[in-house]
Amino acid sequence: MPHAIPHATPLVLLLIVLTDLAVLGTMRLSTCIRALGVQGLLLGLLPVSIAPTLSVHAVGLAVGTVAVKAVVLPWFLVWAIREAAVRREIEPSIGPIASLLLGAGAVALAFAIAARLPLPPGPDALLVPYSLATVIIGFVVLTTRRKALTQVIGYLMLENGIYLFGLTQTERVPFLLELGVLLDVFVGVFIMGIVVFHINREFDSLDSTRLTELAD
Amino acid sequence: MSVAHATALAVLLIVAPALPGIATKTRAVLTGRRGAPVLQLYYDLGKLVRKGSVYSVTTTWVFRTGPVVLLGSLVAAALLLPLDGRDAPAGFSGDLVAFAGLLALGRFALVLAGLDTGSSFEGMGASREVTFSSFAEPALFLCFAALVLATGDASLSGMLGAPVRVAWSHAAASMSLVGLSLFVLLLAENSRVPIDDPATHLELTMIHEVIVLDHSGPDLALILYGSALKLALFGALIVGVFLPRADLAAPAATGVLVLGLALVGVAVGVVESVMARVRLTQVPALITGGAVLALFGIILLLR
């Protein structure tokens, strides 16, 4: 299948996994958000690079993805940090070295699983292992980071992985449905942001482990 | 050893001291200063060689052999690299282990020399140097493992020589990841900025500079030259990965090597001017990040 931009897809996918690893390796919240923004931008490039020709559908999806994932969501997270006056360092329950090694394990697992999945062989088969890797790393971030805000980041990475997987079906899924998914995520993160903000105002902390101490 | 081998080795030995100069100059230019001349290290070495050495009465022969063993092991390691882009003067199957071992031997001699002074301060530096290199060495082996898988050759001559071009055609992603990982290792092993600052003499944060504080005169010259040569060796590894030059004539291949080394120097300078040093406790995480890049390259190759 001829691609609109040859050789771009493998490079973009590689960079997406590198942004995953950057989120795992960093100790700074702002770097996490920046990596997430870059990942959103890269995800926006993909619909164009895997499409056989430059169609309105592909370009529209790319523009929508970049607008939501690379501009609005990172901006919103930065706003949330500022408003909630969160400390700039993330406090993971496991250190950066263990996180990175888990990330490497996640990538290995993703490639091992993807080779065994009964998927129709296609030109976009390369997307599958990378999407699984992003999903698993999203889970790792979601489970090993204590702060509510970093958990939002993990959730967004998880969603990015699902979006990647969805791109293999891009010719079959109607455009409106994709827009609906983007909107869903946007609303979800918006609500989470407000919840995070309120947790912070009630309890002076965003440490989610302390939520177990709630009582009336 | 053929003429081409000897020429390439001689060129590497001659241009090595210019590399830290290029990095420092790039850093100076990017931060709006004039900076020291590129050839500053040559002047420094010339000055140090003409001076006498001062030895503390607490030191023994261990202190005096340190710099010599360091330089000897680095030159021996250089013999294992295919500097002319084809094969090494002294390559054999599995020589990558010998290469890592020779680098470790040089470091071991230097650390012993530092400990021999009996200064607790140098002991602290020695402990740091060894701690961080214990993270860097597995990462180096992961890079080598990825290169062995990509080229199907278990000697440095093979994995940095002729098969590299073929490897790029079918495993470009892995090769670029390995190149990146090697660059992180270059910064770590040569105590460049995100890991250590070669310009600082602030006691509490120094890693590599600490253990050479008591050396003077020709001994210090040997150590400074050894550091430059080590930087050049890692640079030659990176050039070997990114610029396959087995198709070029021997003089052209050596020319490309020098050009590539200069580019590595500029890259180091750029990194030094855009990044701050990371905290000492985060250095292992940074090196692990480099190792994970190589691991990712291996995963892509095993797919």
XYZ file of C-alpha atoms in Angstrom:
519
model
C 0.000 0.000 0.000
C 1.569 3.313 -0.985
C 1.765 5.851 1.801
C 1.426 9.579 1.483
C 4.730 10.104 3.302
C 7.000 7.028 3.082
C 9.130 5.894 6.047
C 7.561 8.457 8.372
C 5.326 6.001 10.254
C 8.064 3.796 11.834
C 9.963 6.899 12.941
C 6.871 8.512 14.470
C 5.954 5.271 16.280
C 9.494 4.979 17.638
C 9.350 8.554 18.917
C 5.983 7.850 20.574
C 7.501 5.022 22.626
C 10.453 7.289 23.478
C 8.007 9.867 24.875
C 6.431 7.032 26.929
C 9.859 6.243 28.371
C 10.494 9.946 28.993
C 7.366 10.111 31.169
C 8.597 7.062 33.109
C 12.127 8.370 33.565
C 11.514 11.943 34.606
C 10.934 13.214 38.114
C 9.394 16.493 37.023
C 5.729 17.088 36.429
C 6.385 19.720 33.753
C 8.564 17.297 31.763
C 5.778 14.697 32.004
C 3.284 17.157 30.553
C 5.692 18.279 27.850
C 6.345 14.663 26.849
C 2.600 14.068 26.747
C 2.168 17.109 24.485
C 4.898 15.878 22.128
C 3.215 12.476 22.102
C -0.082 14.143 21.166
C 1.654 15.962 18.303
C 3.206 12.704 17.066
C -0.179 10.968 17.289
C -1.574 13.787 15.168
C 1.037 13.118 12.471
C 0.105 9.439 12.232
C -3.302 9.647 10.473
C -1.582 11.619 7.688
C 1.453 9.360 7.421
C -0.455 6.056 7.326
C -3.172 7.229 4.936
C -2.658 6.027 1.344
C -3.412 9.506 0.034
C -3.900 12.857 1.664
C -7.655 12.820 2.234
C -9.850 15.361 3.996
C -10.671 12.611 6.487
C -7.008 12.046 7.421
C -6.109 15.726 7.601
C -9.228 16.526 9.631
C -8.421 13.760 12.108
C -4.813 14.960 12.328
C -5.840 18.560 13.016
C -8.422 17.478 15.601
C -5.924 15.211 17.358
C -3.213 17.874 17.501
C -5.674 20.479 18.743
C -6.980 18.276 21.566
C -3.980 16.128 22.522
C -1.074 18.515 21.872
C -2.607 21.896 22.718
C -5.748 21.811 24.858
C -4.970 18.914 27.226
C -1.347 19.910 28.042
C -2.459 23.509 28.482
C -5.232 22.332 30.793
C -2.812 20.223 32.868
C -0.423 23.170 33.184
C -3.359 25.292 34.296
C -4.306 22.646 36.876
C -0.745 22.592 38.289
C -0.778 26.348 38.652
C -4.244 26.599 40.151
C -3.820 23.715 42.563
C -0.253 24.823 43.407
C 0.985 21.249 43.072
C 4.625 20.543 43.898
C 6.700 20.342 40.746
C 8.209 16.950 41.522
C 6.285 13.737 41.103
C 6.569 11.334 44.014
C 6.339 7.887 42.486
C 5.932 4.861 44.729
C 8.771 3.222 42.776
C 11.929 5.016 41.641
C 12.773 6.129 38.112
C 15.129 3.183 37.519
C 12.473 0.603 38.392
C 9.948 2.582 36.307
C 12.250 2.580 33.286
C 12.955 -1.131 33.609
C 9.205 -1.787 33.915
C 8.798 0.315 30.775
C 11.352 -1.809 28.919
C 9.530 -4.918 30.162
C 6.260 -3.430 28.938
C 7.699 -2.865 25.458
C 9.040 -6.429 25.352
C 5.675 -7.796 26.525
C 3.834 -5.709 23.928
C 5.973 -7.071 21.098
C 5.603 -10.639 22.414
C 1.797 -10.328 22.625
C 1.439 -8.534 19.297
C 3.234 -11.386 17.515
C 0.647 -13.849 18.872
C -2.524 -11.825 18.291
C -4.771 -13.214 15.536
C -4.902 -9.938 13.610
C -5.365 -9.661 9.865
C -1.920 -9.014 8.370
C -1.892 -5.498 7.070
C 0.414 -2.611 6.305
C -0.386 -1.072 9.664
C 0.540 -4.174 11.666
C 3.445 -2.183 13.114
C 0.937 -0.033 15.006
C -0.255 -2.924 17.168
C 2.862 -3.579 19.323
C 3.483 0.143 19.772
C -0.128 0.765 20.802
C 0.023 -2.135 23.309
C 3.311 -0.766 24.691
C 1.743 2.668 25.191
C -1.322 1.122 26.880
C 0.811 -0.953 29.284
C 3.126 1.973 30.094
C 0.010 4.080 30.672
C -1.094 1.462 33.218
C 2.341 1.521 34.849
C 2.151 5.310 35.238
C -1.426 5.055 36.464
C -0.539 2.537 39.175
C 2.898 3.667 40.334
C 2.358 7.415 40.601
C 0.736 8.714 43.740
C -0.534 12.098 42.730
C -3.942 12.539 41.192
C -2.479 14.708 38.426
C 0.117 12.131 37.365
C -2.645 9.551 37.346
C -4.498 11.752 34.867
C -1.330 11.687 32.737
C -1.257 7.888 32.948
C -4.906 7.745 31.930
C -4.168 9.985 28.935
C -1.273 7.746 27.851
C -3.587 4.753 28.127
C -6.067 6.549 25.908
C -3.281 7.449 23.451
C -2.493 3.740 23.163
C -6.132 2.935 22.446
C -6.189 5.717 19.863
C -3.095 4.176 18.208
C -4.844 0.815 18.085
C -7.899 2.510 16.594
C -5.758 3.934 13.786
C -5.390 0.430 12.329
C -9.132 0.653 11.644
C -9.064 4.223 10.415
C -10.573 3.392 7.010
C -13.573 1.701 8.575
C -14.385 3.915 11.543
C -16.400 6.971 10.607
C -14.921 10.355 11.274
C -17.708 11.504 13.589
C -17.141 8.527 15.905
C -13.477 9.470 16.264
C -14.400 13.041 17.041
C -16.812 11.703 19.653
C -14.002 9.715 21.288
C -11.756 12.790 21.343
C -14.555 14.788 22.917
C -15.162 12.039 25.508
C -11.531 12.124 26.588
C -11.541 15.881 26.697
C -14.620 15.951 28.936
C -13.188 13.132 31.076
C -9.957 15.005 31.691
C -11.854 18.201 32.316
C -13.919 16.528 35.026
C -10.814 14.900 36.497
C -9.114 18.271 36.563
C -11.988 19.776 38.511
C -12.035 16.799 40.888
C -8.282 17.132 41.388
C -8.737 20.802 42.094
C -11.411 20.092 44.692
C -9.435 17.288 46.358
C -6.586 19.714 46.683
C -8.781 22.418 48.208
C -10.438 20.066 50.692
C -7.388 18.172 51.865
C -4.382 20.367 50.965
C -2.843 17.399 49.188
C -3.159 15.474 45.953
C -1.651 12.295 47.323
C -4.187 9.643 46.360
C -2.917 7.145 48.959
C -4.378 9.432 51.598
C -7.860 9.073 50.136
C -8.164 5.771 52.051
C -8.116 7.727 55.275
C -11.439 9.376 54.465
C -14.117 9.047 57.087
C -17.211 10.957 58.125
C 49.281 -3.966 11.308
C 49.047 -2.413 7.875
C 49.917 1.158 6.928
C 46.232 2.110 6.812
C 45.707 0.787 10.350
C 48.766 2.599 11.675
C 47.731 5.860 9.989
C 44.188 5.705 11.347
C 45.447 4.942 14.859
C 48.037 7.735 14.683
C 45.386 10.194 13.488
C 43.098 9.211 16.380
C 45.911 9.598 18.902
C 46.812 13.015 17.479
C 43.309 14.506 17.176
C 42.011 13.169 20.527
C 43.047 16.200 22.649
C 41.148 18.509 20.277
C 37.804 16.856 21.139
C 37.281 18.344 24.625
C 38.429 21.642 23.109
C 35.734 21.475 20.425
C 33.088 20.694 23.063
C 34.224 23.580 25.279
C 34.418 25.971 22.320
C 30.901 25.044 21.171
C 29.610 25.589 24.677
C 31.347 28.970 24.879
C 30.041 30.138 21.498
C 26.470 29.040 22.272
C 26.533 30.860 25.598
C 27.927 34.035 24.043
C 31.505 33.838 25.276
C 34.731 33.677 23.330
C 36.048 30.627 25.161
C 39.405 28.885 25.306
C 41.117 27.971 22.032
C 40.211 24.573 20.569
C 43.811 23.448 20.939
C 44.046 24.472 24.605
C 44.568 20.901 25.824
C 47.699 20.559 23.633
C 49.195 23.629 25.323
C 48.219 22.281 28.745
C 49.773 18.906 28.000
C 52.956 20.573 26.734
C 53.156 22.661 29.885
C 52.542 19.710 32.213
C 55.119 17.486 30.509
C 57.823 20.084 31.090
C 57.008 20.269 34.810
C 58.158 17.931 37.547
C 55.893 15.623 39.544
C 55.233 16.019 43.233
C 54.542 12.831 45.153
C 53.008 12.704 48.598
C 54.996 10.640 51.101
C 51.935 8.493 51.810
C 51.730 7.263 48.223
C 53.337 4.091 46.895
C 54.112 2.619 43.477
C 50.348 2.108 42.983
C 49.928 5.866 42.686
C 52.705 6.110 40.082
C 51.537 3.204 37.907
C 47.911 4.438 37.758
C 48.277 6.965 34.920
C 50.551 4.656 32.893
C 48.150 1.706 33.140
C 45.245 4.030 32.259
C 46.857 5.267 29.064
C 48.196 1.820 28.132
C 44.788 0.187 28.480
C 43.125 2.935 26.421
C 45.656 2.606 23.582
C 45.160 -1.179 23.679
C 41.386 -0.621 23.485
C 41.931 1.661 20.478
C 43.689 -1.261 18.725
C 40.418 -3.228 18.897
C 38.392 -0.574 17.041
C 38.095 -0.605 13.243
C 39.273 2.978 12.898
C 39.690 2.790 9.110
C 36.098 1.569 8.806
C 37.004 -1.995 7.766
C 38.752 -4.008 10.434
C 40.756 -3.475 13.587
C 44.537 -3.987 13.883
C 43.986 -6.512 16.674
C 40.391 -7.660 16.353
C 39.102 -11.132 17.223
C 35.699 -12.685 17.778
C 34.299 -11.519 21.110
C 36.764 -8.645 21.444
C 33.925 -6.417 22.643
C 34.369 -7.975 26.098
C 38.086 -7.188 25.942
C 37.251 -3.603 24.955
C 34.958 -3.124 27.973
C 37.534 -4.914 30.147
C 40.360 -2.634 29.045
C 38.265 0.452 29.798
C 37.468 -1.030 33.216
C 41.172 -1.813 33.829
C 42.131 1.797 33.144
C 39.416 3.028 35.494
C 40.480 0.491 38.147
C 44.108 1.667 38.007
C 43.055 5.297 38.319
C 40.693 4.564 41.222
C 43.437 2.620 43.035
C 45.811 5.526 42.517
C 43.202 7.847 44.001
C 42.667 5.561 47.010
C 46.437 5.230 47.464
C 46.728 8.881 48.449
C 44.843 8.047 51.653
C 42.662 11.134 51.290
C 39.044 10.543 52.310
C 38.015 13.071 49.693
C 39.565 11.035 46.885
C 38.032 7.908 48.385
C 34.626 9.546 47.990
C 35.406 10.385 44.364
C 36.595 6.829 43.750
C 33.386 5.438 45.208
C 31.291 7.691 42.958
C 33.313 6.887 39.861
C 32.936 3.149 40.454
C 29.239 3.380 41.367
C 28.277 5.201 38.204
C 30.419 3.057 35.949
C 28.745 -0.031 37.392
C 25.578 1.354 35.813
C 27.308 2.351 32.592
C 29.019 -0.959 31.907
C 25.853 -3.103 31.584
C 24.472 -0.377 29.317
C 27.585 -0.631 27.137
C 27.113 -4.401 26.892
C 23.451 -3.905 25.933
C 24.587 -1.584 23.112
C 27.106 -4.178 21.974
C 24.460 -6.923 22.168
C 22.131 -4.886 19.947
C 24.971 -4.300 17.460
C 25.855 -8.017 17.447
C 22.217 -8.876 16.721
C 21.951 -6.208 14.007
C 25.165 -7.113 12.180
C 25.466 -10.804 13.061
C 29.130 -10.368 13.938
C 30.574 -10.724 17.431
C 33.720 -8.662 16.945
C 34.100 -4.900 17.002
C 35.635 -5.067 13.509
C 32.441 -6.646 12.224
C 29.813 -4.708 14.102
C 31.375 -1.325 13.347
C 32.852 -2.262 9.967
C 31.451 -3.518 6.687
C 28.135 -5.077 7.948
C 26.958 -1.745 9.409
C 25.573 -0.484 6.094
C 23.523 -3.675 5.679
C 22.294 -3.366 9.266
C 21.048 0.165 8.575
C 18.979 -1.089 5.624
C 16.993 -3.595 7.705
C 17.263 -2.309 11.292
C 17.539 1.468 11.043
C 15.425 2.002 14.179
C 17.619 -0.244 16.331
C 20.821 1.270 14.971
C 19.685 4.820 15.749
C 18.572 3.767 19.255
C 21.972 2.169 19.873
C 23.681 5.330 18.612
C 21.639 7.448 21.023
C 22.357 5.061 23.886
C 26.095 5.182 23.120
C 25.930 8.975 23.215
C 24.399 8.886 26.708
C 27.208 6.505 27.717
C 29.795 8.830 26.193
C 28.494 11.636 28.377
C 28.449 9.383 31.455
C 31.814 7.674 30.985
C 33.644 10.876 30.153
C 32.028 12.901 32.925
C 30.411 15.451 30.628
C 27.602 17.748 31.621
C 24.330 16.089 32.497
C 26.339 13.634 34.629
C 29.384 15.580 35.770
C 30.796 18.989 34.946
C 34.421 18.890 33.738
C 34.731 22.614 34.387
C 33.727 22.563 38.036
C 35.987 22.040 40.972
C 33.170 22.290 43.471
C 34.125 19.578 45.911
C 30.770 18.067 46.815
C 29.560 17.489 43.278
C 32.693 16.288 41.534
C 32.910 12.718 40.332
C 35.825 12.128 38.011
C 37.908 15.202 38.781
C 38.254 14.219 42.430
C 40.457 11.187 41.986
C 43.057 13.054 39.947
C 43.515 15.939 42.388
C 46.850 14.655 43.713
C 48.448 13.981 40.346
C 50.775 16.585 38.944
C 53.152 17.220 36.064
C 53.641 14.417 33.534
C 51.315 12.107 35.499
C 48.461 14.609 35.188
C 49.336 15.040 31.506
C 48.946 11.271 31.005
C 45.562 11.339 32.779
C 44.278 14.366 30.853
C 45.429 12.829 27.584
C 43.822 9.523 28.645
C 40.478 11.260 29.303
C 40.608 12.881 25.869
C 41.493 9.539 24.273
C 38.600 7.822 26.066
C 36.242 10.485 24.727
C 37.670 9.857 21.259
C 37.197 6.073 21.638
C 33.519 6.490 22.514
C 33.250 9.038 19.705
C 34.759 6.475 17.317
C 32.133 3.921 18.451
C 29.352 6.400 17.658
C 30.926 7.377 14.324
C 31.220 3.661 13.513
C 27.495 3.199 14.114
C 26.244 6.311 12.322
C 28.765 6.676 9.477
C 29.492 3.295 7.868
C 32.569 3.947 5.750
C 33.775 0.518 4.595
C 33.177 1.520 0.956
C 35.513 4.505 1.121
C 39.233 4.404 0.436
C 41.338 4.211 3.616
C 42.429 7.911 3.671
C 38.856 9.076 3.021
C 37.532 6.755 5.751
C 40.004 8.222 8.235
C 38.981 11.716 7.119
C 35.324 10.865 7.735
C 36.311 9.540 11.175
C 37.950 12.865 12.077
C 34.949 14.793 10.754
C 32.582 12.532 12.703
C 34.614 12.974 15.884
C 34.402 16.756 15.435
C 30.614 16.441 15.064
C 30.461 14.356 18.263
C 32.461 17.100 20.003
C 30.000 19.728 18.775
C 27.062 17.555 19.917
C 28.603 17.242 23.390
C 29.032 21.027 23.473
C 25.405 21.581 22.433
C 24.151 19.206 25.150
C 26.341 20.975 27.687
C 24.929 24.378 26.797
C 21.238 23.389 26.799
C 21.195 21.078 29.826
C 21.946 21.542 33.473
C 23.760 18.896 35.449
C 21.349 16.449 37.032
C 21.447 15.797 40.745
C 23.927 13.150 41.808
C 21.142 10.817 42.945
C 19.515 10.967 39.519
C 22.614 9.999 37.536
C 21.835 6.237 37.736
C 18.339 6.935 36.363
C 19.833 8.835 33.431
C 22.265 6.029 32.613
C 19.445 3.464 32.984
C 17.464 5.557 30.507
C 20.337 5.150 28.037
C 20.412 1.413 28.726
C 16.671 1.133 28.152
C 17.150 2.738 24.714
C 19.592 -0.040 23.806
C 17.218 -2.621 25.313
C 14.419 -1.245 23.143
C 16.754 -1.623 20.143
C 17.315 -5.278 21.079
C 13.554 -5.865 21.425
C 13.005 -4.427 17.942
C 15.666 -6.769 16.565
C 14.273 -9.867 18.288
C 10.745 -9.153 17.073
